[in-house]
Structures are given as C-alpha cells and as structure tokens.
PDB file of C-alpha atoms in Angstrom:
ATOM      1  CA  MET K  28      90.591 149.007  21.473  1.00 62.00           C
ATOM      2  CA  LYS K  29      93.050 149.298  24.340  1.00 72.00           C
ATOM      3  CA  ILE K  30      96.026 146.970  24.409  1.00 79.00           C
ATOM      4  CA  GLU K  31      96.895 145.858  27.908  1.00 88.00           C
ATOM      5  CA  LEU K  32     100.474 145.673  29.166  1.00 91.00           C
ATOM      6  CA  ILE K  33     100.120 141.918  29.756  1.00 85.00           C
ATOM      7  CA  THR K  34      99.299 141.430  26.061  1.00 85.00           C
ATOM      8  CA  ILE K  35     102.394 143.355  25.009  1.00 89.00           C
ATOM      9  CA  VAL K  36     104.624 141.468  27.456  1.00 88.00           C
ATOM     10  CA  SER K  37     103.151 138.131  26.321  1.00 82.00           C
ATOM     11  CA  ALA K  38     103.818 138.938  22.662  1.00 85.00           C
ATOM     12  CA  LEU K  39     107.387 140.036  23.438  1.00 89.00           C
ATOM     13  CA  THR K  40     107.965 136.867  25.450  1.00 83.00           C
ATOM     14  CA  VAL K  41     106.877 134.663  22.572  1.00 82.00           C
ATOM     15  CA  ALA K  42     108.856 136.703  20.026  1.00 87.00           C
ATOM     16  CA  CYS K  43     112.074 136.622  22.065  1.00 85.00           C
ATOM     17  CA  SER K  44     111.668 132.933  22.888  1.00 82.00           C
ATOM     18  CA  TYR K  45     111.154 132.087  19.231  1.00 84.00           C
ATOM     19  CA  GLY K  46     114.110 134.271  18.264  1.00 86.00           C
ATOM     20  CA  ILE K  47     116.577 132.315  20.366  1.00 83.00           C
ATOM     21  CA  LYS K  48     115.092 129.013  19.274  1.00 85.00           C
ATOM     22  CA  LEU K  49     114.935 129.887  15.579  1.00 85.00           C
ATOM     23  CA  ILE K  50     118.365 131.535  15.384  1.00 86.00           C
ATOM     24  CA  GLY K  51     120.606 130.228  18.175  1.00 82.00           C
ATOM     25  CA  PHE K  52     119.721 126.547  18.250  1.00 85.00           C
ATOM     26  CA  PRO K  53     119.549 126.011  14.460  1.00 87.00           C
ATOM     27  CA  GLU K  54     122.993 127.595  14.037  1.00 87.00           C
ATOM     28  CA  GLN K  55     124.370 125.209  16.647  1.00 87.00           C
ATOM     29  CA  ILE K  56     122.625 122.243  15.028  1.00 88.00           C
ATOM     30  CA  GLN K  57     124.121 123.156  11.631  1.00 90.00           C
ATOM     31  CA  LYS K  58     127.580 123.484  13.169  1.00 89.00           C
ATOM     32  CA  ILE K  59     127.299 120.041  14.771  1.00 89.00           C
ATOM     33  CA  ARG K  60     125.994 118.444  11.566  1.00 89.00           C
ATOM     34  CA  LYS K  61     128.763 119.936   9.407  1.00 91.00           C
ATOM     35  CA  SER K  62     131.631 119.152  11.756  1.00 91.00           C
ATOM     36  CA  LYS K  63     130.139 115.884  13.070  1.00 90.00           C
ATOM     37  CA  SER K  64     131.576 116.933  16.407  1.00 88.00           C
ATOM     38  CA  THR K  65     130.309 118.361  19.666  1.00 86.00           C
ATOM     39  CA  ALA K  66     133.754 119.291  20.924  1.00 84.00           C
ATOM     40  CA  GLY K  67     133.703 122.492  22.914  1.00 82.00           C
ATOM     41  CA  LEU K  68     129.992 122.348  23.682  1.00 82.00           C
ATOM     42  CA  SER K  69     128.675 122.175  27.207  1.00 85.00           C
ATOM     43  CA  LYS K  70     126.407 119.153  27.253  1.00 87.00           C
ATOM     44  CA  SER K  71     125.007 120.068  30.656  1.00 90.00           C
ATOM     45  CA  ILE K  72     123.680 123.443  29.460  1.00 89.00           C
ATOM     46  CA  PHE K  73     121.810 121.800  26.581  1.00 89.00           C
ATOM     47  CA  ILE K  74     120.436 119.041  28.818  1.00 92.00           C
ATOM     48  CA  PHE K  75     119.243 121.509  31.458  1.00 92.00           C
ATOM     49  CA  SER K  76     117.785 123.798  28.791  1.00 90.00           C
ATOM     50  CA  PHE K  77     115.839 120.912  27.249  1.00 94.00           C
ATOM     51  CA  PHE K  78     114.387 119.829  30.588  1.00 94.00           C
ATOM     52  CA  SER K  79     113.643 123.446  31.464  1.00 93.00           C
ATOM     53  CA  TYR K  80     111.650 123.843  28.230  1.00 93.00           C
ATOM     54  CA  CYS K  81     109.822 120.571  28.927  1.00 96.00           C
ATOM     55  CA  SER K  82     108.974 121.712  32.459  1.00 95.00           C
ATOM     56  CA  TRP K  83     107.687 125.077  31.222  1.00 93.00           C
ATOM     57  CA  VAL K  84     105.472 123.404  28.628  1.00 95.00           C
ATOM     58  CA  LEU K  85     104.040 121.062  31.257  1.00 96.00           C
ATOM     59  CA  TYR K  86     103.519 123.987  33.620  1.00 96.00           C
ATOM     60  CA  GLY K  87     101.769 125.951  30.870  1.00 94.00           C
ATOM     61  CA  PHE K  88      99.419 123.062  30.141  1.00 96.00           C
ATOM     62  CA  LEU K  89      98.666 122.508  33.832  1.00 97.00           C
ATOM     63  CA  LYS K  90      97.996 126.211  34.300  1.00 96.00           C
ATOM     64  CA  GLY K  91      96.037 126.483  31.049  1.00 96.00           C
ATOM     65  CA  ASP K  92      98.388 129.215  29.794  1.00 91.00           C
ATOM     66  CA  MET K  93      98.897 128.727  26.077  1.00 90.00           C
ATOM     67  CA  ILE K  94     101.312 131.686  25.907  1.00 85.00           C
ATOM     68  CA  ILE K  95     103.778 129.721  28.028  1.00 88.00           C
ATOM     69  CA  VAL K  96     103.157 126.585  25.976  1.00 92.00           C
ATOM     70  CA  ALA K  97     103.630 128.473  22.701  1.00 86.00           C
ATOM     71  CA  ALA K  98     106.782 130.217  23.895  1.00 84.00           C
ATOM     72  CA  GLN K  99     108.467 127.036  25.127  1.00 90.00           C
ATOM     73  CA  SER K 100     107.279 124.262  22.777  1.00 92.00           C
ATOM     74  CA  LEU K 101     109.727 125.155  20.056  1.00 90.00           C
ATOM     75  CA  GLY K 102     112.508 124.912  22.648  1.00 91.00           C
ATOM     76  CA  VAL K 103     111.516 121.315  23.322  1.00 95.00           C
ATOM     77  CA  VAL K 104     111.761 120.526  19.599  1.00 94.00           C
ATOM     78  CA  VAL K 105     115.061 122.260  18.796  1.00 92.00           C
ATOM     79  CA  GLY K 106     116.541 121.261  22.149  1.00 92.00           C
ATOM     80  CA  GLY K 107     115.640 117.648  21.444  1.00 94.00           C
ATOM     81  CA  ILE K 108     117.201 117.831  17.976  1.00 93.00           C
ATOM     82  CA  THR K 109     120.369 119.350  19.432  1.00 91.00           C
ATOM     83  CA  LEU K 110     120.600 116.625  22.087  1.00 93.00           C
ATOM     84  CA  PHE K 111     120.042 113.954  19.443  1.00 93.00           C
ATOM     85  CA  TYR K 112     122.992 115.245  17.395  1.00 91.00           C
ATOM     86  CA  MET K 113     125.107 115.577  20.527  1.00 89.00           C
ATOM     87  CA  TRP K 114     124.375 111.914  21.260  1.00 90.00           C
ATOM     88  CA  LYS K 115     124.909 110.852  17.638  1.00 90.00           C
ATOM     89  CA  TYR K 116     128.315 112.571  17.346  1.00 88.00           C
ATOM     90  CA  ARG K 117     129.545 111.916  20.882  1.00 81.00           C
ATOM     91  CA  LYS K 118     133.116 110.768  21.371  1.00 72.00           C
TER      92      LYS K 118
END
C-alpha cells in the first residue's frame, strides 16, 4: 500500500487545524471566562477568523471535500464560542 503525498498533506492539515482549535482557542475561552473580560483582545481577528472558518466549511461542502470540512468545522464551533463570550463580557 503506497501512501500518496496528498494523503499525508491532508492528514497534516487536519492535525494542525485541530491543534490550533483544541489548544489556542480553548485557552483563550478559559481566560475570558475566568477574568470575565475581553480587554486586550482584538475583536476583529476573532470575527474574521470565525467567518473565514465558516467560508471554508461552505466551500468544502460545495466542493465535496470533507477534508476541508473536517479541518475547519471545529473552528466554527470554538470561534463561535469565543465570540459569544466576547459579546457576553463586552464593556
């Protein structure tokens, strides 16, 4: 069984995407929840990231590419949670 380069790149893409969404975003969410403050956070970066993830998921569905959908869906979820807390604790 020969593993193609595209398979390796796809797996790395999903792994790296999940890494940032399972480590970076949850840490930020915890920080917001504990401090009940979003001071010092760039709201625009989180908003653009969320819409970027949503666009990638839509693109993946339209293209029929479940690797893209899998890699970006978690970003929609954690990005949405982050935006919710940013809205909830806004000043």
